[in-house]
PDB file of C-alpha atoms in Angstrom:
ATOM      1  CA  ASP A  13     -39.549   0.279-120.301  1.00 56.00           C
ATOM      2  CA  ALA A  14     -36.563  -2.094-120.267  1.00 58.00           C
ATOM      3  CA  LYS A  15     -35.813  -3.945-123.458  1.00 87.00           C
ATOM      4  CA  THR A  16     -36.087  -7.696-123.701  1.00 95.00           C
ATOM      5  CA  THR A  17     -34.190 -10.238-125.784  1.00 95.00           C
ATOM      6  CA  GLN A  18     -35.761 -13.482-126.952  1.00 97.00           C
ATOM      7  CA  PRO A  19     -34.653 -16.166-129.404  1.00 97.00           C
ATOM      8  CA  PRO A  20     -36.482 -15.739-132.722  1.00 96.00           C
ATOM      9  CA  SER A  21     -37.717 -19.319-132.884  1.00 97.00           C
ATOM     10  CA  MET A  22     -37.897 -22.594-130.976  1.00 98.00           C
ATOM     11  CA  ASP A  23     -39.273 -26.070-131.590  1.00 97.00           C
ATOM     12  CA  CYS A  24     -40.850 -28.327-128.985  1.00 97.00           C
ATOM     13  CA  ALA A  25     -42.177 -31.873-129.247  1.00 97.00           C
ATOM     14  CA  GLU A  26     -45.844 -32.296-128.452  1.00 97.00           C
ATOM     15  CA  GLY A  27     -46.368 -33.374-124.840  1.00 97.00           C
ATOM     16  CA  ARG A  28     -42.987 -32.116-123.700  1.00 97.00           C
ATOM     17  CA  ALA A  29     -42.320 -28.994-121.660  1.00 97.00           C
ATOM     18  CA  ALA A  30     -41.595 -25.833-123.635  1.00 98.00           C
ATOM     19  CA  ASN A  31     -39.113 -23.508-121.932  1.00 98.00           C
ATOM     20  CA  LEU A  32     -39.002 -20.043-123.453  1.00 98.00           C
ATOM     21  CA  PRO A  33     -36.192 -17.782-122.238  1.00 98.00           C
ATOM     22  CA  CYS A  34     -36.141 -14.002-122.003  1.00 98.00           C
ATOM     23  CA  ASN A  35     -33.339 -11.635-121.041  1.00 97.00           C
ATOM     24  CA  HIS A  36     -34.203  -8.289-119.448  1.00 95.00           C
ATOM     25  CA  SER A  37     -30.906  -7.205-117.932  1.00 94.00           C
ATOM     26  CA  THR A  38     -31.893  -3.535-117.548  1.00 92.00           C
ATOM     27  CA  ILE A  39     -35.132  -4.190-115.681  1.00 92.00           C
ATOM     28  CA  SER A  40     -35.936  -1.744-112.880  1.00 88.00           C
ATOM     29  CA  GLY A  41     -37.072  -2.664-109.400  1.00 87.00           C
ATOM     30  CA  ASN A  42     -40.710  -1.716-109.992  1.00 84.00           C
ATOM     31  CA  GLU A  43     -41.072  -3.333-113.401  1.00 89.00           C
ATOM     32  CA  TYR A  44     -43.040  -6.509-113.922  1.00 91.00           C
ATOM     33  CA  VAL A  45     -42.353  -9.240-116.451  1.00 93.00           C
ATOM     34  CA  TYR A  46     -45.375 -10.055-118.618  1.00 93.00           C
ATOM     35  CA  TRP A  47     -45.832 -12.825-121.152  1.00 96.00           C
ATOM     36  CA  TYR A  48     -48.305 -12.773-123.997  1.00 96.00           C
ATOM     37  CA  ARG A  49     -48.745 -15.050-126.966  1.00 97.00           C
ATOM     38  CA  GLN A  50     -50.274 -14.509-130.368  1.00 97.00           C
ATOM     39  CA  ILE A  51     -51.737 -17.325-132.358  1.00 95.00           C
ATOM     40  CA  HIS A  52     -51.896 -16.706-136.097  1.00 89.00           C
ATOM     41  CA  SER A  53     -54.564 -14.176-137.116  1.00 84.00           C
ATOM     42  CA  GLN A  54     -55.646 -13.508-133.531  1.00 92.00           C
ATOM     43  CA  GLY A  55     -54.927 -10.740-131.052  1.00 95.00           C
ATOM     44  CA  PRO A  56     -52.310 -11.275-128.334  1.00 95.00           C
ATOM     45  CA  GLN A  57     -53.411 -13.306-125.330  1.00 95.00           C
ATOM     46  CA  TYR A  58     -52.234 -12.625-121.786  1.00 93.00           C
ATOM     47  CA  ILE A  59     -50.486 -15.611-120.205  1.00 95.00           C
ATOM     48  CA  ILE A  60     -48.872 -14.639-116.911  1.00 94.00           C
ATOM     49  CA  HIS A  61     -46.895 -11.929-115.152  1.00 92.00           C
ATOM     50  CA  GLY A  62     -44.622 -11.600-112.127  1.00 92.00           C
ATOM     51  CA  LEU A  63     -42.398  -9.239-110.202  1.00 91.00           C
ATOM     52  CA  LYS A  64     -39.789 -11.329-108.396  1.00 91.00           C
ATOM     53  CA  ASN A  65     -41.406 -14.536-107.211  1.00 87.00           C
ATOM     54  CA  ASN A  66     -42.115 -17.500-109.432  1.00 94.00           C
ATOM     55  CA  GLU A  67     -45.709 -17.632-110.598  1.00 95.00           C
ATOM     56  CA  THR A  68     -47.964 -20.401-111.853  1.00 96.00           C
ATOM     57  CA  ASN A  69     -51.438 -20.404-113.326  1.00 94.00           C
ATOM     58  CA  GLU A  70     -53.515 -22.775-115.386  1.00 94.00           C
ATOM     59  CA  MET A  71     -51.634 -21.897-118.559  1.00 94.00           C
ATOM     60  CA  ALA A  72     -47.991 -21.693-117.590  1.00 97.00           C
ATOM     61  CA  SER A  73     -45.273 -21.122-115.012  1.00 98.00           C
ATOM     62  CA  LEU A  74     -42.970 -18.119-114.858  1.00 98.00           C
ATOM     63  CA  ILE A  75     -39.529 -18.493-113.363  1.00 98.00           C
ATOM     64  CA  ILE A  76     -37.668 -15.239-112.648  1.00 97.00           C
ATOM     65  CA  THR A  77     -34.001 -15.364-111.674  1.00 96.00           C
ATOM     66  CA  GLU A  78     -32.994 -13.947-108.319  1.00 95.00           C
ATOM     67  CA  ASP A  79     -31.272 -10.954-109.934  1.00 95.00           C
ATOM     68  CA  ARG A  80     -34.386 -10.487-112.134  1.00 95.00           C
ATOM     69  CA  LYS A  81     -32.255 -10.119-115.254  1.00 95.00           C
ATOM     70  CA  SER A  82     -33.865 -13.055-117.001  1.00 97.00           C
ATOM     71  CA  SER A  83     -36.934 -15.224-116.887  1.00 97.00           C
ATOM     72  CA  THR A  84     -38.311 -18.424-118.386  1.00 98.00           C
ATOM     73  CA  LEU A  85     -41.864 -19.178-119.405  1.00 98.00           C
ATOM     74  CA  ILE A  86     -42.695 -22.854-119.021  1.00 98.00           C
ATOM     75  CA  LEU A  87     -45.560 -24.580-120.803  1.00 98.00           C
ATOM     76  CA  PRO A  88     -45.560 -27.907-118.956  1.00 97.00           C
ATOM     77  CA  HIS A  89     -47.138 -30.116-121.624  1.00 95.00           C
ATOM     78  CA  ALA A  90     -47.068 -28.389-124.990  1.00 97.00           C
ATOM     79  CA  THR A  91     -49.862 -29.130-127.455  1.00 97.00           C
ATOM     80  CA  LEU A  92     -50.212 -28.230-131.114  1.00 97.00           C
ATOM     81  CA  ARG A  93     -52.509 -25.366-130.064  1.00 96.00           C
ATOM     82  CA  ASP A  94     -49.589 -23.773-128.234  1.00 97.00           C
ATOM     83  CA  THR A  95     -47.906 -23.005-131.562  1.00 98.00           C
ATOM     84  CA  ALA A  96     -47.715 -19.199-131.497  1.00 98.00           C
ATOM     85  CA  VAL A  97     -45.432 -16.190-131.148  1.00 97.00           C
ATOM     86  CA  TYR A  98     -44.582 -15.619-127.491  1.00 98.00           C
ATOM     87  CA  TYR A  99     -43.766 -12.101-126.306  1.00 97.00           C
ATOM     88  CA  CYS A 100     -41.856 -11.247-123.143  1.00 97.00           C
ATOM     89  CA  ILE A 101     -42.560  -7.664-122.025  1.00 94.00           C
ATOM     90  CA  VAL A 102     -41.255  -5.614-119.138  1.00 91.00           C
ATOM     91  CA  ARG A 103     -43.614  -2.956-117.856  1.00 86.00           C
ATOM     92  CA  GLY A 104     -43.747  -0.609-114.922  1.00 79.00           C
ATOM     93  CA  VAL A 105     -46.990  -0.155-113.009  1.00 70.00           C
ATOM     94  CA  SER A 106     -46.700   3.578-112.502  1.00 68.00           C
ATOM     95  CA  GLY A 107     -45.092   6.549-114.163  1.00 68.00           C
ATOM     96  CA  ALA A 108     -44.604   7.485-117.777  1.00 64.00           C
ATOM     97  CA  GLY A 109     -45.334   4.737-120.247  1.00 67.00           C
ATOM     98  CA  SER A 110     -46.688   2.333-117.666  1.00 69.00           C
ATOM     99  CA  TYR A 111     -49.946   2.073-119.566  1.00 73.00           C
ATOM    100  CA  GLN A 112     -48.465   0.627-122.727  1.00 80.00           C
ATOM    101  CA  LEU A 113     -46.995  -2.697-123.677  1.00 87.00           C
ATOM    102  CA  THR A 114     -43.856  -2.551-125.806  1.00 89.00           C
ATOM    103  CA  PHE A 115     -43.740  -5.665-127.954  1.00 92.00           C
ATOM    104  CA  GLY A 116     -40.572  -6.956-129.573  1.00 90.00           C
ATOM    105  CA  LYS A 117     -40.564  -9.632-132.255  1.00 90.00           C
ATOM    106  CA  GLY A 118     -41.049 -12.443-129.755  1.00 95.00           C
ATOM    107  CA  THR A 119     -40.219 -16.137-130.065  1.00 97.00           C
ATOM    108  CA  LYS A 120     -42.007 -18.230-132.661  1.00 97.00           C
ATOM    109  CA  LEU A 121     -42.729 -21.531-130.902  1.00 98.00           C
ATOM    110  CA  SER A 122     -43.526 -24.466-133.146  1.00 98.00           C
ATOM    111  CA  VAL A 123     -44.951 -27.541-131.402  1.00 98.00           C
ATOM    112  CA  ILE A 124     -44.167 -30.593-133.487  1.00 97.00           C
ATOM    113  CA  PRO A 125     -46.304 -33.763-133.453  1.00 95.00           C
TER     114      PRO A 125
ATOM    115  CA  ASP B  17     -69.112 -13.517-125.247  1.00 52.00           C
ATOM    116  CA  THR B  18     -67.612 -11.069-122.769  1.00 70.00           C
ATOM    117  CA  GLY B  19     -64.351 -10.449-124.625  1.00 92.00           C
ATOM    118  CA  VAL B  20     -63.216  -7.453-126.663  1.00 96.00           C
ATOM    119  CA  SER B  21     -65.093  -7.161-129.946  1.00 97.00           C
ATOM    120  CA  GLN B  22     -63.800  -5.420-133.044  1.00 98.00           C
ATOM    121  CA  ASP B  23     -65.695  -4.608-136.192  1.00 97.00           C
ATOM    122  CA  PRO B  24     -65.148  -5.175-139.049  1.00 97.00           C
ATOM    123  CA  ARG B  25     -62.711  -8.086-139.095  1.00 96.00           C
ATOM    124  CA  HIS B  26     -61.483  -7.188-142.539  1.00 97.00           C
ATOM    125  CA  LYS B  27     -61.614  -3.985-144.555  1.00 98.00           C
ATOM    126  CA  ILE B  28     -60.377  -3.364-148.072  1.00 98.00           C
ATOM    127  CA  THR B  29     -60.392   0.238-149.170  1.00 98.00           C
ATOM    128  CA  LYS B  30     -59.044   2.340-151.980  1.00 98.00           C
ATOM    129  CA  ARG B  31     -56.235   4.761-151.318  1.00 98.00           C
ATOM    130  CA  GLY B  32     -57.597   8.157-150.301  1.00 98.00           C
ATOM    131  CA  GLN B  33     -60.801   6.830-148.741  1.00 98.00           C
ATOM    132  CA  ASN B  34     -61.709   7.217-145.084  1.00 98.00           C
ATOM    133  CA  VAL B  35     -62.257   4.191-142.865  1.00 98.00           C
ATOM    134  CA  THR B  36     -63.611   3.771-139.339  1.00 98.00           C
ATOM    135  CA  PHE B  37     -63.148   0.826-137.003  1.00 98.00           C
ATOM    136  CA  ARG B  38     -65.099   0.084-133.861  1.00 98.00           C
ATOM    137  CA  CYS B  39     -64.019  -1.561-130.619  1.00 98.00           C
ATOM    138  CA  ASP B  40     -66.283  -2.741-127.813  1.00 97.00           C
ATOM    139  CA  PRO B  41     -64.209  -3.399-124.691  1.00 96.00           C
ATOM    140  CA  ILE B  42     -65.028  -5.554-121.705  1.00 94.00           C
ATOM    141  CA  SER B  43     -67.717  -3.555-119.957  1.00 90.00           C
ATOM    142  CA  GLU B  44     -66.056  -3.169-116.565  1.00 88.00           C
ATOM    143  CA  HIS B  45     -62.671  -2.192-118.023  1.00 89.00           C
ATOM    144  CA  ASN B  46     -61.867   1.487-117.713  1.00 88.00           C
ATOM    145  CA  ARG B  47     -58.831   1.557-120.009  1.00 91.00           C
ATOM    146  CA  LEU B  48     -58.894   1.044-123.752  1.00 94.00           C
ATOM    147  CA  TYR B  49     -55.924   0.842-126.103  1.00 95.00           C
ATOM    148  CA  TRP B  50     -55.324   0.834-129.834  1.00 97.00           C
ATOM    149  CA  TYR B  51     -52.331  -0.925-131.367  1.00 96.00           C
ATOM    150  CA  ARG B  52     -51.197  -1.475-134.940  1.00 96.00           C
ATOM    151  CA  GLN B  53     -49.379  -4.545-136.191  1.00 96.00           C
ATOM    152  CA  THR B  54     -47.652  -4.995-139.531  1.00 95.00           C
ATOM    153  CA  LEU B  55     -46.529  -8.313-140.958  1.00 91.00           C
ATOM    154  CA  GLY B  56     -43.718  -9.939-139.006  1.00 89.00           C
ATOM    155  CA  GLN B  57     -43.656  -7.292-136.297  1.00 92.00           C
ATOM    156  CA  GLY B  58     -45.056  -7.104-132.805  1.00 93.00           C
ATOM    157  CA  PRO B  59     -47.969  -4.765-132.104  1.00 94.00           C
ATOM    158  CA  GLU B  60     -47.122  -1.056-131.744  1.00 94.00           C
ATOM    159  CA  PHE B  61     -48.931   1.267-129.374  1.00 93.00           C
ATOM    160  CA  LEU B  62     -51.079   3.989-130.936  1.00 95.00           C
ATOM    161  CA  THR B  63     -53.207   5.540-128.198  1.00 95.00           C
ATOM    162  CA  TYR B  64     -55.100   4.842-125.007  1.00 91.00           C
ATOM    163  CA  PHE B  65     -58.120   6.071-123.086  1.00 93.00           C
ATOM    164  CA  GLN B  66     -58.962   6.034-119.445  1.00 90.00           C
ATOM    165  CA  ASN B  67     -62.731   6.204-119.371  1.00 90.00           C
ATOM    166  CA  GLU B  68     -63.571   8.825-122.022  1.00 91.00           C
ATOM    167  CA  ALA B  69     -60.299  10.759-121.796  1.00 91.00           C
ATOM    168  CA  GLN B  70     -57.629  10.150-124.411  1.00 91.00           C
ATOM    169  CA  LEU B  71     -54.480  10.329-122.288  1.00 89.00           C
ATOM    170  CA  GLU B  72     -51.671   9.485-124.670  1.00 88.00           C
ATOM    171  CA  LYS B  73     -51.015   9.329-128.398  1.00 89.00           C
ATOM    172  CA  SER B  74     -48.017   7.749-130.083  1.00 89.00           C
ATOM    173  CA  ARG B  75     -45.980   9.583-132.714  1.00 88.00           C
ATOM    174  CA  LEU B  76     -47.254   6.852-135.039  1.00 83.00           C
ATOM    175  CA  LEU B  77     -50.682   8.463-134.839  1.00 86.00           C
ATOM    176  CA  SER B  78     -50.469  11.064-137.576  1.00 90.00           C
ATOM    177  CA  ASP B  79     -53.061  13.817-137.964  1.00 93.00           C
ATOM    178  CA  ARG B  80     -54.949  11.555-140.378  1.00 96.00           C
ATOM    179  CA  PHE B  81     -55.807   9.300-137.445  1.00 96.00           C
ATOM    180  CA  SER B  82     -58.387  10.127-134.817  1.00 96.00           C
ATOM    181  CA  ALA B  83     -59.748   8.033-131.987  1.00 96.00           C
ATOM    182  CA  GLU B  84     -62.724   8.624-129.763  1.00 95.00           C
ATOM    183  CA  ARG B  85     -64.342   6.925-126.821  1.00 95.00           C
ATOM    184  CA  PRO B  86     -67.599   8.732-126.128  1.00 90.00           C
ATOM    185  CA  LYS B  87     -69.115   8.032-122.708  1.00 86.00           C
ATOM    186  CA  GLY B  88     -66.179   5.783-121.854  1.00 85.00           C
ATOM    187  CA  SER B  89     -67.694   2.764-123.537  1.00 91.00           C
ATOM    188  CA  PHE B  90     -66.962   1.711-127.138  1.00 96.00           C
ATOM    189  CA  SER B  91     -64.229   3.382-129.143  1.00 97.00           C
ATOM    190  CA  THR B  92     -63.741   4.259-132.795  1.00 97.00           C
ATOM    191  CA  LEU B  93     -60.547   4.714-134.759  1.00 98.00           C
ATOM    192  CA  GLU B  94     -60.840   6.691-137.977  1.00 97.00           C
ATOM    193  CA  ILE B  95     -58.207   6.961-140.667  1.00 97.00           C
ATOM    194  CA  GLN B  96     -58.699   9.730-143.203  1.00 97.00           C
ATOM    195  CA  ARG B  97     -57.207   9.761-146.712  1.00 97.00           C
ATOM    196  CA  THR B  98     -55.820   6.261-146.335  1.00 98.00           C
ATOM    197  CA  GLU B  99     -52.398   5.423-147.741  1.00 97.00           C
ATOM    198  CA  GLN B 100     -50.948   2.049-148.668  1.00 96.00           C
ATOM    199  CA  GLY B 101     -48.666   2.287-145.643  1.00 95.00           C
ATOM    200  CA  ASP B 102     -51.734   2.177-143.420  1.00 97.00           C
ATOM    201  CA  SER B 103     -52.294  -1.460-144.365  1.00 97.00           C
ATOM    202  CA  ALA B 104     -51.978  -3.373-141.114  1.00 97.00           C
ATOM    203  CA  MET B 105     -53.879  -5.175-138.376  1.00 97.00           C
ATOM    204  CA  TYR B 106     -55.472  -2.709-135.970  1.00 98.00           C
ATOM    205  CA  LEU B 107     -55.858  -4.197-132.510  1.00 98.00           C
ATOM    206  CA  CYS B 108     -57.951  -2.964-129.630  1.00 97.00           C
ATOM    207  CA  ALA B 109     -57.375  -3.996-126.019  1.00 96.00           C
ATOM    208  CA  SER B 110     -58.942  -3.150-122.691  1.00 94.00           C
ATOM    209  CA  SER B 111     -57.883  -3.469-119.076  1.00 89.00           C
ATOM    210  CA  LEU B 112     -58.896  -2.595-115.571  1.00 83.00           C
ATOM    211  CA  PHE B 113     -56.458  -0.133-114.079  1.00 72.00           C
ATOM    212  CA  LEU B 114     -54.944  -1.569-110.900  1.00 65.00           C
ATOM    213  CA  PRO B 115     -52.431   0.726-109.162  1.00 58.00           C
ATOM    214  CA  ARG B 116     -50.105  -2.077-108.054  1.00 56.00           C
ATOM    215  CA  GLY B 117     -49.982  -4.015-111.268  1.00 56.00           C
ATOM    216  CA  GLY B 118     -52.401  -6.774-111.979  1.00 59.00           C
ATOM    217  CA  GLY B 119     -53.790  -8.782-114.777  1.00 64.00           C
ATOM    218  CA  GLY B 120     -53.005  -8.328-118.380  1.00 79.00           C
ATOM    219  CA  TYR B 121     -54.787  -6.636-121.191  1.00 89.00           C
ATOM    220  CA  THR B 122     -57.509  -8.400-123.152  1.00 93.00           C
ATOM    221  CA  PHE B 123     -57.090  -7.962-126.880  1.00 95.00           C
ATOM    222  CA  GLY B 124     -59.679  -8.254-129.588  1.00 96.00           C
ATOM    223  CA  SER B 125     -59.095 -10.235-132.765  1.00 95.00           C
ATOM    224  CA  GLY B 126     -58.278  -7.095-134.697  1.00 97.00           C
ATOM    225  CA  THR B 127     -59.371  -5.407-137.903  1.00 97.00           C
ATOM    226  CA  ARG B 128     -57.195  -6.171-140.900  1.00 97.00           C
ATOM    227  CA  LEU B 129     -57.013  -3.153-143.204  1.00 98.00           C
ATOM    228  CA  THR B 130     -55.816  -3.459-146.778  1.00 98.00           C
ATOM    229  CA  VAL B 131     -55.394  -0.259-148.774  1.00 98.00           C
ATOM    230  CA  VAL B 132     -55.275  -0.833-152.525  1.00 97.00           C
TER     231      VAL B 132
END
């Protein structure tokens, strides 16, 4: 799996959009970008994933650059409950290692009242 | 609750004792995974099952660790002769295998093991 680079921490004011960047410059053509988050003392929670098109669901939006070397997770209206560690993961859907998620250290997002 | 259940939530054991954790995945999920997470780090892959077959084991899974998934339903992770370095959060996740990608894994809340 390609490696990802994320800032170690970010702050966001409550009610504002949180934009979390991720670099994955060595991503392969068949690898997806996944985002998970982990709230303190809980297991990771799936947020969203995409291949090349932008994606949106009830939790967040995922913007992937045209060259696919970076992406941004957008939480449109951050709340205090969004305070968590956010992990950006690149994963293939077939072949060796496609079954596992390789977590880095993620970005610690703190939503401030 | 139709999520992934793990039992117990917390376990304190003395060094050298054996411990066993249980994971009940989402019933229609055919893949089950075990991860370990130490303080300040992201989760690390240990092993996974597709139905009842254990298809991959990480180098992190020493011979003191054994995992089973009889009948492709719940799974157990046993650690024999525990060491202080085994202290960690043990996470279980399940997913439905979709050949062309698909939704994410559903994780349980984990079992926190403390070896004293």
